[in-house]
PDB file of C-alpha atoms and ligand atoms in Angstrom:
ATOM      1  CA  UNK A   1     115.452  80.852 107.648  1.00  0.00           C
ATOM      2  CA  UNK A   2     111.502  81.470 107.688  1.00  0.00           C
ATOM      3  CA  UNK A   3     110.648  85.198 109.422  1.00  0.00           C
ATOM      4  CA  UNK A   4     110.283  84.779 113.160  1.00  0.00           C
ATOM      5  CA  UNK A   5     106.537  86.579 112.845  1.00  0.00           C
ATOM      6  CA  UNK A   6     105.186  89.126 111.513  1.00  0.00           C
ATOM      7  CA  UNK A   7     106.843  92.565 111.373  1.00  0.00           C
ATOM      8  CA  UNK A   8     105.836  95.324 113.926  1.00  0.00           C
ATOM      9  CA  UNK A   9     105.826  98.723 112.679  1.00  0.00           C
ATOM     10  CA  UNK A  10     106.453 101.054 115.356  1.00  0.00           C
ATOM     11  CA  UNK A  11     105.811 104.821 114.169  1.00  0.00           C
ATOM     12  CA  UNK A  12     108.074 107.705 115.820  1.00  0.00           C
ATOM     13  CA  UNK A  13     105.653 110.895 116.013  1.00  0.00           C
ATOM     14  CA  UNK A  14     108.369 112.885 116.874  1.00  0.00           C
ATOM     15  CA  UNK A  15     108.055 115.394 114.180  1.00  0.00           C
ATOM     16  CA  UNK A  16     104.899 116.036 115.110  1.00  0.00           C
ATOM     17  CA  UNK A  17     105.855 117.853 117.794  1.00  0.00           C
ATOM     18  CA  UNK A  18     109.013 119.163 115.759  1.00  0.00           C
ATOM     19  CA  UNK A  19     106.364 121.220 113.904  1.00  0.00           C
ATOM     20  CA  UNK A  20     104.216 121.977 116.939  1.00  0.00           C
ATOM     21  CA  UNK A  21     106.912 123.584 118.523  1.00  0.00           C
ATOM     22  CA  UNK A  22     108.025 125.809 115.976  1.00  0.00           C
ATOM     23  CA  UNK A  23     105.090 127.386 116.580  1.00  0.00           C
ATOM     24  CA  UNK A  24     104.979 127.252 120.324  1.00  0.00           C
ATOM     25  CA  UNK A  25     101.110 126.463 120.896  1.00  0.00           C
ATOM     26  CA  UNK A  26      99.282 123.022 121.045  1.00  0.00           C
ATOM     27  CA  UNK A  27      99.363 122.189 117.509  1.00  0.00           C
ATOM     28  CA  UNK A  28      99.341 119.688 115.915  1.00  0.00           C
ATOM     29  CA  UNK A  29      98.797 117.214 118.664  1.00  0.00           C
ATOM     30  CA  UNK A  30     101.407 114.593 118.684  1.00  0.00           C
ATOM     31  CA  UNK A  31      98.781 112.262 120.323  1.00  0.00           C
ATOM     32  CA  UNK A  32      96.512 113.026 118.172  1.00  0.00           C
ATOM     33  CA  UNK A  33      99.292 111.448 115.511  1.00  0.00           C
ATOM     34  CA  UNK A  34      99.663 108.759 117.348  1.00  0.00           C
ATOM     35  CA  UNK A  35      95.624 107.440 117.567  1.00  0.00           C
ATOM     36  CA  UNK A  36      95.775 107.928 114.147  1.00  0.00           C
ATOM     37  CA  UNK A  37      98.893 105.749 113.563  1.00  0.00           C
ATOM     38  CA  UNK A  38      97.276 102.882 115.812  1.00  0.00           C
ATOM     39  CA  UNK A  39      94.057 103.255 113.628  1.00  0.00           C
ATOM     40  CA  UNK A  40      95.903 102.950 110.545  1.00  0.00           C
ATOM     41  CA  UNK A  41      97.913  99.735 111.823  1.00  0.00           C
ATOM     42  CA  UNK A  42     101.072 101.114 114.020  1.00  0.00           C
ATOM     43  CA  UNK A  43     101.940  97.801 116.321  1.00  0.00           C
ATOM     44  CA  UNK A  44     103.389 100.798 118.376  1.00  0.00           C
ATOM     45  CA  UNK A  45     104.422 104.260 118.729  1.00  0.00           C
ATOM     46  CA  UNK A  46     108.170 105.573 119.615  1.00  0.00           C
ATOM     47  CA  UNK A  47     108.368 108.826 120.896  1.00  0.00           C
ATOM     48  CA  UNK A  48     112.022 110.342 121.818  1.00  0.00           C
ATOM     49  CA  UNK A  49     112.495 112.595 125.420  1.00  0.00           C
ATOM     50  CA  UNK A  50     115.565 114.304 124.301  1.00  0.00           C
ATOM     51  CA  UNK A  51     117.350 116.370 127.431  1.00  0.00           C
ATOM     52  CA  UNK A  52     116.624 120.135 125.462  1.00  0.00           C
ATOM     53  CA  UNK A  53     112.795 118.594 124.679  1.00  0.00           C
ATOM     54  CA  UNK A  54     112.805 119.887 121.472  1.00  0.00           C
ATOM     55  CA  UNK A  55     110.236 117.896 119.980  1.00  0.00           C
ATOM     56  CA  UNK A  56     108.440 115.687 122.260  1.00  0.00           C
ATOM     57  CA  UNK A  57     107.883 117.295 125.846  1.00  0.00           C
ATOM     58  CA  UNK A  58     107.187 115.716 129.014  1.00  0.00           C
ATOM     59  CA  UNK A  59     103.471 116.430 129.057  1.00  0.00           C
ATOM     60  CA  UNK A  60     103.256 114.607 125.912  1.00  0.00           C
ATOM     61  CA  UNK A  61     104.723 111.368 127.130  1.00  0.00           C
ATOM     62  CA  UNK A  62     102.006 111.473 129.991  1.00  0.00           C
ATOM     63  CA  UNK A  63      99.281 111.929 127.473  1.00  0.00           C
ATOM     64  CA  UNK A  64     100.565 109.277 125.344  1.00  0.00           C
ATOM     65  CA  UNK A  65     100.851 106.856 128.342  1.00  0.00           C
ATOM     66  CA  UNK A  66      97.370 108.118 129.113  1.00  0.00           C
ATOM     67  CA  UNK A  67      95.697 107.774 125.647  1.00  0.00           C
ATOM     68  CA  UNK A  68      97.414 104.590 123.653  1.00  0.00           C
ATOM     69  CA  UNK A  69      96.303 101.209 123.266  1.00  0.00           C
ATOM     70  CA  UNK A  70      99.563 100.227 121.585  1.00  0.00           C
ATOM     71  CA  UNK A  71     102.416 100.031 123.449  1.00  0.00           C
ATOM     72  CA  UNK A  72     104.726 103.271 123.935  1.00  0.00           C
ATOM     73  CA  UNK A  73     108.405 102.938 123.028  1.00  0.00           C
ATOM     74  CA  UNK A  74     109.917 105.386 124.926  1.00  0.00           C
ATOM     75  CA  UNK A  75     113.569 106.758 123.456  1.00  0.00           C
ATOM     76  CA  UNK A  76     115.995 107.979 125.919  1.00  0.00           C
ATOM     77  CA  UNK A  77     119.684 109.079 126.604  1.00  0.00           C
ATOM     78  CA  UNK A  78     121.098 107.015 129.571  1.00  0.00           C
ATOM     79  CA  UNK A  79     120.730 109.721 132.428  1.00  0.00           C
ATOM     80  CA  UNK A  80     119.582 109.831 136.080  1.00  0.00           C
ATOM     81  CA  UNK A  81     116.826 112.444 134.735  1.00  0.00           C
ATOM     82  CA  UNK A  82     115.450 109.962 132.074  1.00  0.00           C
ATOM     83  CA  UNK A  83     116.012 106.965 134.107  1.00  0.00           C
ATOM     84  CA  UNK A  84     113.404 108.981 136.777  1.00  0.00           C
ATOM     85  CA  UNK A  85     110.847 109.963 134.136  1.00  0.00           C
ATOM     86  CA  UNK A  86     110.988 106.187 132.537  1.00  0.00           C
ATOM     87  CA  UNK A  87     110.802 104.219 136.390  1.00  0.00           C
ATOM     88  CA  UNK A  88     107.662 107.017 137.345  1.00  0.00           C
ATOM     89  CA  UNK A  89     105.782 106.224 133.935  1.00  0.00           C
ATOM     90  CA  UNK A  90     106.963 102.024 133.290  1.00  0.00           C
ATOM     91  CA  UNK A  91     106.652 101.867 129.786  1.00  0.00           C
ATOM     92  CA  UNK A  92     106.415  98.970 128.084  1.00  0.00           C
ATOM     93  CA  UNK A  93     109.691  99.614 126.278  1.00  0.00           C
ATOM     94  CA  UNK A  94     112.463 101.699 126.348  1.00  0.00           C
ATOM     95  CA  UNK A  95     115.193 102.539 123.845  1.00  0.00           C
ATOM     96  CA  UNK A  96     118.439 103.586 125.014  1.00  0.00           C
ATOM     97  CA  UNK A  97     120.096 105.904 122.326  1.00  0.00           C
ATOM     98  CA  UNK A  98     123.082 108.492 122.148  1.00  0.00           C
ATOM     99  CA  UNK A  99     122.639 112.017 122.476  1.00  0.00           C
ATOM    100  CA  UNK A 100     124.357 115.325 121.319  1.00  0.00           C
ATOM    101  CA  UNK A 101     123.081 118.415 121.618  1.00  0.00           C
ATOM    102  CA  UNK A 102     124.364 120.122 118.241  1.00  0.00           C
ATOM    103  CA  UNK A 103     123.849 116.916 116.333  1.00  0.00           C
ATOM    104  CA  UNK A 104     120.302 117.565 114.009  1.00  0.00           C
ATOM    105  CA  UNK A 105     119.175 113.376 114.607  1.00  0.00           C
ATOM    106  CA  UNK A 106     120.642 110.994 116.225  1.00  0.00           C
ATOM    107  CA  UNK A 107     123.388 110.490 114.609  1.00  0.00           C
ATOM    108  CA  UNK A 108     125.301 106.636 115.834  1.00  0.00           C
ATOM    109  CA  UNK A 109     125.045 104.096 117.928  1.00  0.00           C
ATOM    110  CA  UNK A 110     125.324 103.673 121.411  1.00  0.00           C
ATOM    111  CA  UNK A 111     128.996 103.193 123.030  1.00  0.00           C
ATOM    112  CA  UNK A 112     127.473  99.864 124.713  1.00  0.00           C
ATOM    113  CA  UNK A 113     130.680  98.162 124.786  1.00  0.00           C
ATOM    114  CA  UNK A 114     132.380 100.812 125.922  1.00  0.00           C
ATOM    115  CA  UNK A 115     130.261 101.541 128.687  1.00  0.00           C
ATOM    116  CA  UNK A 116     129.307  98.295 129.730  1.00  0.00           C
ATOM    117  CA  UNK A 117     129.369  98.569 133.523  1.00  0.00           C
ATOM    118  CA  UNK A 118     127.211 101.871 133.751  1.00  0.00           C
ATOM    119  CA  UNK A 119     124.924 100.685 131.087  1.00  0.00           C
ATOM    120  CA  UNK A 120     124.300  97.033 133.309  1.00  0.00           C
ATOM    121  CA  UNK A 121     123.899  99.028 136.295  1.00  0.00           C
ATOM    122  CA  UNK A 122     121.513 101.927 134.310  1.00  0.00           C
ATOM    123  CA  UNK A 123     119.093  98.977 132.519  1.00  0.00           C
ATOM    124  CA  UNK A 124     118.854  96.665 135.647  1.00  0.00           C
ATOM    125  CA  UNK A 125     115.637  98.537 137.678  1.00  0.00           C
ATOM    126  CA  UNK A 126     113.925  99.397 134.416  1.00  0.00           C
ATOM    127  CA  UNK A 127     113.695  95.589 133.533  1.00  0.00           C
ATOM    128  CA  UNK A 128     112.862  95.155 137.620  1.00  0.00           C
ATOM    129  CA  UNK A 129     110.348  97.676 136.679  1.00  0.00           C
ATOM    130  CA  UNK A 130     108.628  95.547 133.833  1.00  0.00           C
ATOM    131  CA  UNK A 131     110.091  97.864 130.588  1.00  0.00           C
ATOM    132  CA  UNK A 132     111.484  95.484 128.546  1.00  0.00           C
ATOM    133  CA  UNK A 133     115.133  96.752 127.551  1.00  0.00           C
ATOM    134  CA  UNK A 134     116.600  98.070 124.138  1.00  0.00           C
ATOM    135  CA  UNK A 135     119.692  99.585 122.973  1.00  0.00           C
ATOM    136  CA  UNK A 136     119.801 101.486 119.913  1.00  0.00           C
ATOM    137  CA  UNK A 137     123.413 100.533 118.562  1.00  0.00           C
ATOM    138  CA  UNK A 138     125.670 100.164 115.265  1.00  0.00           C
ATOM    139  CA  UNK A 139     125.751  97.098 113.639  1.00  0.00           C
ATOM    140  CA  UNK A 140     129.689  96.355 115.048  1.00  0.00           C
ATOM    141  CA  UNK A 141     129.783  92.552 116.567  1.00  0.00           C
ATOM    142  CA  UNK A 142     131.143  94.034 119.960  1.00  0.00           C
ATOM    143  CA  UNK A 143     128.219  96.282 121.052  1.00  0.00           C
ATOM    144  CA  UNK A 144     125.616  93.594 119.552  1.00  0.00           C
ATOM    145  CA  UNK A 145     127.618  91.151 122.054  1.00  0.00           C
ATOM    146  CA  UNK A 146     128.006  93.770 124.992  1.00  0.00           C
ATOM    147  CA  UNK A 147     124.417  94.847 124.575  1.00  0.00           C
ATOM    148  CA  UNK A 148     123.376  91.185 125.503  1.00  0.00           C
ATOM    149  CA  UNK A 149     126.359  90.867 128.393  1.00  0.00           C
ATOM    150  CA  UNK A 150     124.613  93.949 130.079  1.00  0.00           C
ATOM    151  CA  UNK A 151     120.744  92.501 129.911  1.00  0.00           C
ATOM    152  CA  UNK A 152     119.304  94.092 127.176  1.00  0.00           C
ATOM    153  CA  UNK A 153     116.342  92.438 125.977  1.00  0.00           C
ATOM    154  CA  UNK A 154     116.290  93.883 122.593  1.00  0.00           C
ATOM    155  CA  UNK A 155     119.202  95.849 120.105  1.00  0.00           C
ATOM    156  CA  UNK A 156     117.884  98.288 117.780  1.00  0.00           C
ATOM    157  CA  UNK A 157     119.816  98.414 114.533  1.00  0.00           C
ATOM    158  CA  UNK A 158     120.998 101.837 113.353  1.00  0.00           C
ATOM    159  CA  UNK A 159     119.848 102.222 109.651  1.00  0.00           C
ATOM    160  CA  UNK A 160     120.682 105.504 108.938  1.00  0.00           C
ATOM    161  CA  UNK A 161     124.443 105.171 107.401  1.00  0.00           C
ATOM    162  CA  UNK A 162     122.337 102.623 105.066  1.00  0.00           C
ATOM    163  CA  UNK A 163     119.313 104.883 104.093  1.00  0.00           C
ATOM    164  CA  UNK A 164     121.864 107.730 103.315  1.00  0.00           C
ATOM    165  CA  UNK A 165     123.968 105.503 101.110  1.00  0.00           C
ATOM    166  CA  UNK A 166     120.780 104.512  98.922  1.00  0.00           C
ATOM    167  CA  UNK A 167     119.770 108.196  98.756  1.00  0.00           C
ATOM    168  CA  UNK A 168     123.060 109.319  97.680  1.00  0.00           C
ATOM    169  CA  UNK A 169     123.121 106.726  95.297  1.00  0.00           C
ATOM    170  CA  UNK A 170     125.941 104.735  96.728  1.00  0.00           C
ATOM    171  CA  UNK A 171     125.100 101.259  95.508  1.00  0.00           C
ATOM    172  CA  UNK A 172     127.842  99.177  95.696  1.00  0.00           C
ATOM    173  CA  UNK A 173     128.534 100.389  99.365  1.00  0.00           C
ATOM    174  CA  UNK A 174     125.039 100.486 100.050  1.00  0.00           C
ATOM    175  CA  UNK A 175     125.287  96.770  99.579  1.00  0.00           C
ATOM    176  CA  UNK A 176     128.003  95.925 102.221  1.00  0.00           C
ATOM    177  CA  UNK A 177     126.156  98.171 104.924  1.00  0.00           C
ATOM    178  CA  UNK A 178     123.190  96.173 103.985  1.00  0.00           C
ATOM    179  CA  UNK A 179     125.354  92.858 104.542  1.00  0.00           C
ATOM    180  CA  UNK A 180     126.628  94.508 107.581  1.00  0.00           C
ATOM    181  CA  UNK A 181     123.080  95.116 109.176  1.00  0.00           C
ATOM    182  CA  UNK A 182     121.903  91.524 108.089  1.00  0.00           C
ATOM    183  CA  UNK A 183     125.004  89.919 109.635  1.00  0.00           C
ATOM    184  CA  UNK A 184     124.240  92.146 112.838  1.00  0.00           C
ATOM    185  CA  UNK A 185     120.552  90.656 113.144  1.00  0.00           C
ATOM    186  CA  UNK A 186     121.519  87.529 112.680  1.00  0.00           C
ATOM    187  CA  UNK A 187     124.519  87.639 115.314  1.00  0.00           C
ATOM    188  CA  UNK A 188     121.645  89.589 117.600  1.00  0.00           C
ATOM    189  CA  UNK A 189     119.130  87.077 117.055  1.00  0.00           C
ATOM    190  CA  UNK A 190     121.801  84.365 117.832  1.00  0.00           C
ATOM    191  CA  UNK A 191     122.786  85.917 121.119  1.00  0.00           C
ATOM    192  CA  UNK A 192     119.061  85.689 122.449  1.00  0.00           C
ATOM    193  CA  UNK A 193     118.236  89.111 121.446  1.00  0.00           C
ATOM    194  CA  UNK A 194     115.440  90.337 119.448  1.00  0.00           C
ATOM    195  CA  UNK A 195     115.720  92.929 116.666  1.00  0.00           C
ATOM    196  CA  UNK A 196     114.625  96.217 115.414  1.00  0.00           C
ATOM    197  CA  UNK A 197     115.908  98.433 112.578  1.00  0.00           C
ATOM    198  CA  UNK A 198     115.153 102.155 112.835  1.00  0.00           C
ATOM    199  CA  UNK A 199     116.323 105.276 111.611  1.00  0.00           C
ATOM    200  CA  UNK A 200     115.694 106.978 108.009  1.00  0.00           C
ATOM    201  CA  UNK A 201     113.533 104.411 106.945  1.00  0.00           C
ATOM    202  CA  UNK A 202     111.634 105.177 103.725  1.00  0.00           C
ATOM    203  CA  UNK A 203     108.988 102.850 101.533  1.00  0.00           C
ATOM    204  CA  UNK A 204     112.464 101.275  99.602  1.00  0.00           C
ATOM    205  CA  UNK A 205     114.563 101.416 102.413  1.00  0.00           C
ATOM    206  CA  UNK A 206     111.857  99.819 104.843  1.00  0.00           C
ATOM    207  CA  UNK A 207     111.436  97.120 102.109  1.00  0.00           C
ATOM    208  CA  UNK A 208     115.006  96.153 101.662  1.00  0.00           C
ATOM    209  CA  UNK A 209     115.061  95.051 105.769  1.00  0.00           C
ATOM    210  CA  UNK A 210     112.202  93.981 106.292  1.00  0.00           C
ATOM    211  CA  UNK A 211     113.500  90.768 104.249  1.00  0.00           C
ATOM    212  CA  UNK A 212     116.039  89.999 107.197  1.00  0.00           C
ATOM    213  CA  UNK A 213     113.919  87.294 108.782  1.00  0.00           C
ATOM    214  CA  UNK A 214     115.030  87.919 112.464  1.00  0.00           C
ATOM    215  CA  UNK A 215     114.037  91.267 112.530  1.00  0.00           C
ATOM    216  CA  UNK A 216     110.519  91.713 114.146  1.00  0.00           C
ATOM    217  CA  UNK A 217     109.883  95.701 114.523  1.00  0.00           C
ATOM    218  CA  UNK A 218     110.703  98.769 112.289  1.00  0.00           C
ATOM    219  CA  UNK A 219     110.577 102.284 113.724  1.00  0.00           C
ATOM    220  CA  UNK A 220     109.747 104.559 111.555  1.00  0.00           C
ATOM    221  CA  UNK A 221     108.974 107.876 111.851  1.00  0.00           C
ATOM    222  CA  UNK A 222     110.030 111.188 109.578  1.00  0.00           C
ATOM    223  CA  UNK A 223     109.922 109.569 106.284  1.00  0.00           C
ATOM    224  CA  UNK A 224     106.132 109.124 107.148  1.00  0.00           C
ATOM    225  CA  UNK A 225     105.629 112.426 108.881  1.00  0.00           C
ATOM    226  CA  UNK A 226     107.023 114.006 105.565  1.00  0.00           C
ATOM    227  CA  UNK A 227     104.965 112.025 103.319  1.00  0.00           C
ATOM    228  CA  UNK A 228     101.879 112.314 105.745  1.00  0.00           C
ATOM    229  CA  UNK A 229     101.624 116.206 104.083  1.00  0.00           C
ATOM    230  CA  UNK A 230     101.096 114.733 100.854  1.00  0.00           C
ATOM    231  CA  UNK A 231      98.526 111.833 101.669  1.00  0.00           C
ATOM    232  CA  UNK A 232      97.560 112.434 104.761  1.00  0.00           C
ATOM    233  CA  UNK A 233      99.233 110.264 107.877  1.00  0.00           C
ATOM    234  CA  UNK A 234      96.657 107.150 107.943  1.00  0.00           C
ATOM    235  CA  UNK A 235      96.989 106.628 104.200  1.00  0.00           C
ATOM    236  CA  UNK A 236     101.080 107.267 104.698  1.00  0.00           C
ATOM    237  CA  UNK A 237     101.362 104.178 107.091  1.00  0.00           C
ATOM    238  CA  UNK A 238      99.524 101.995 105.576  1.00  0.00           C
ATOM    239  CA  UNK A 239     101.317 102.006 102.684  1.00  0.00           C
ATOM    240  CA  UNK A 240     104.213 101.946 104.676  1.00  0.00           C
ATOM    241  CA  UNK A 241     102.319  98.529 106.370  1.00  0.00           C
ATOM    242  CA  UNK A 242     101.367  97.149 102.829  1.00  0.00           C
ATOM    243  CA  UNK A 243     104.979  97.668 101.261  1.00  0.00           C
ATOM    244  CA  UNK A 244     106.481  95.652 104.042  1.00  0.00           C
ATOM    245  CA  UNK A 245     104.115  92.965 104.400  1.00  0.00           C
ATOM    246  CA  UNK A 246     104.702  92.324 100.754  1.00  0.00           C
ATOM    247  CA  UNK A 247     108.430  91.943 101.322  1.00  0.00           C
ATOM    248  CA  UNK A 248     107.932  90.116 104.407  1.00  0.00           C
ATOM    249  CA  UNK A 249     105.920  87.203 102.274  1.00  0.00           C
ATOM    250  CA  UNK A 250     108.582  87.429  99.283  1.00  0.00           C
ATOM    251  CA  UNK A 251     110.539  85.140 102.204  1.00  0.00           C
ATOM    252  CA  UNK A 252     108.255  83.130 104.009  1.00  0.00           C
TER     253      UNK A 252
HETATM  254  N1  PXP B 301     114.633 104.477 116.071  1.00  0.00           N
HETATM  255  C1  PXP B 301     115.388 105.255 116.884  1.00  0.00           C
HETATM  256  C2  PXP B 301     116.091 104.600 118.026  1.00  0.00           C
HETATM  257  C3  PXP B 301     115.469 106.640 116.677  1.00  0.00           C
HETATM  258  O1  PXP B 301     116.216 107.396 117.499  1.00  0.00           O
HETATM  259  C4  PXP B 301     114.736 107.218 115.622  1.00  0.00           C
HETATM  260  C5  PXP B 301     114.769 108.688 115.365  1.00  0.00           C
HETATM  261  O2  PXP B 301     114.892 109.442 116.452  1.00  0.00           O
HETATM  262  C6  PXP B 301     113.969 106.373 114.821  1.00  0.00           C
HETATM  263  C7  PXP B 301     113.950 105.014 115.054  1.00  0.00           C
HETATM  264  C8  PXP B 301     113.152 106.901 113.679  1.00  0.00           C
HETATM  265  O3  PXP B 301     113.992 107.486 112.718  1.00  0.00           O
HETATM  266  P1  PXP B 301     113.355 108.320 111.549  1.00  0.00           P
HETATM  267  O4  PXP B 301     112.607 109.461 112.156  1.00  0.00           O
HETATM  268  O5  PXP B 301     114.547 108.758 110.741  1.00  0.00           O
HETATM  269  O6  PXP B 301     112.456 107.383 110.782  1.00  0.00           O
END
């Protein structure tokens, strides 16, 4: 199969903010990030409202709806509060994840399958409301299926069992979870949904899915942050950008 188009590369700023914070004053400017990112090629920035607004705050996603030419893909747990904050600012996307408190990232996939009912009833006015729909799930057949019974527009692959195998130098299981993901954007793709990958990303990682011809956005975003301090966050993505276009043609 040829790709579908050419791969979006959303960037997740959220770390700006992680180090803003741990200072408690205005800097750096996760906005500021985020111009930056759309100068240096970002299709889109992701930006994740968690419910203890560690990093990103909810001043910063009105600046960011205020300030961005690219769309904003605004990451969310499914609750009233977030559902309030997403219907007052309409987004062009939003990314249903799971949420802990004491976990340091997010750490799985959404339970779509086994909250199928709230999750229809949860998605329904933000698609009335124009946001087109994604759910940030596992790679298991049943919540790629139940993610398309409930409405979702789009599935967002979880990567992050994957990038941790390759760093831990896990090849040969590494290589099934990389099966596992390509299956799961195929099945998505084949269910009328389109696909994203996200989570842990790096410049190998990134390059190893971007091959999966269904798949038509990354989100990528503290790999990049991290690498930003050592050659500065324009240069950072587009590397990121040239690395994945070049795996991108290796299957056209
Ligand atoms: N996609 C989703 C849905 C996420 O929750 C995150 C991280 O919060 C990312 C992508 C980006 O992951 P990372 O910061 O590890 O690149």
């Amino acid at each position: 199969m040829k790709p579908l188009g050419r791969l979006r590369l959303g960037i997740n700023i959220d770390h700006v903010a992680t180090i803003r914070n741990a200072r408690g004053g205005a800097l750096p400017d996760p906005l500021r990030a985020a111009l930056l990112a759309e100068a240096a090629g970002a299709d889109g920035i992701t930006a994740h409202l968690r419910e203890d607004r560690r990093h990103i705050r909810d001043a910063d996603v009105e600046a960011l709806m205020a300030g961005l030419s690219v769309p904003l893909n605004f990451e969310f747990a499914a609750t009233a509060e977030m559902q309030a904050i997403a219907l007052h600012h309409k987004p062009h996307a939003v990314c249903l994840v799971p949420e802990k408190r004491e976990e340091r990232t997010t750490e799985g996939g959404l339970d779509v399958a086994g909250d199928a009912k709230r999750l229809a009833e949860f998605v329904a006015p933000l698609r009335d409301a124009g946001c087109r729909v994604s759910m940030f799930i596992g790679h298991e057949p049943c919540q790629i299926e139940a993610s398309a019974k409930i409405g979702a527009d789009v599935v967002e692959l979880h990567t992050g069992h994957y990038c941790d195998l390759r760093s831990a130098g896990e090849d040969a299981a590494a290589a099934v979870e990389l099966e596992a993901l390509r299956k799961g954007a195929s099945l998505a793709h084949s269910l009328g949904l389109e696909v994203h990958l996200g989570h842990g990303l790096d410049y190998e990682t990134a390059a190893d899915v971007a091959t999966f011809p269904e798949v038509m956005e990354l989100n990528i975003g503290h790999y990049l942050i991290g690498e930003a301090l050592f050659r500065g966050l324009g240069p950072a993505i587009e590397e990121m950008r040239r690395r994945i276009d070049i795996a991108r043609a290796a299957i056209a």
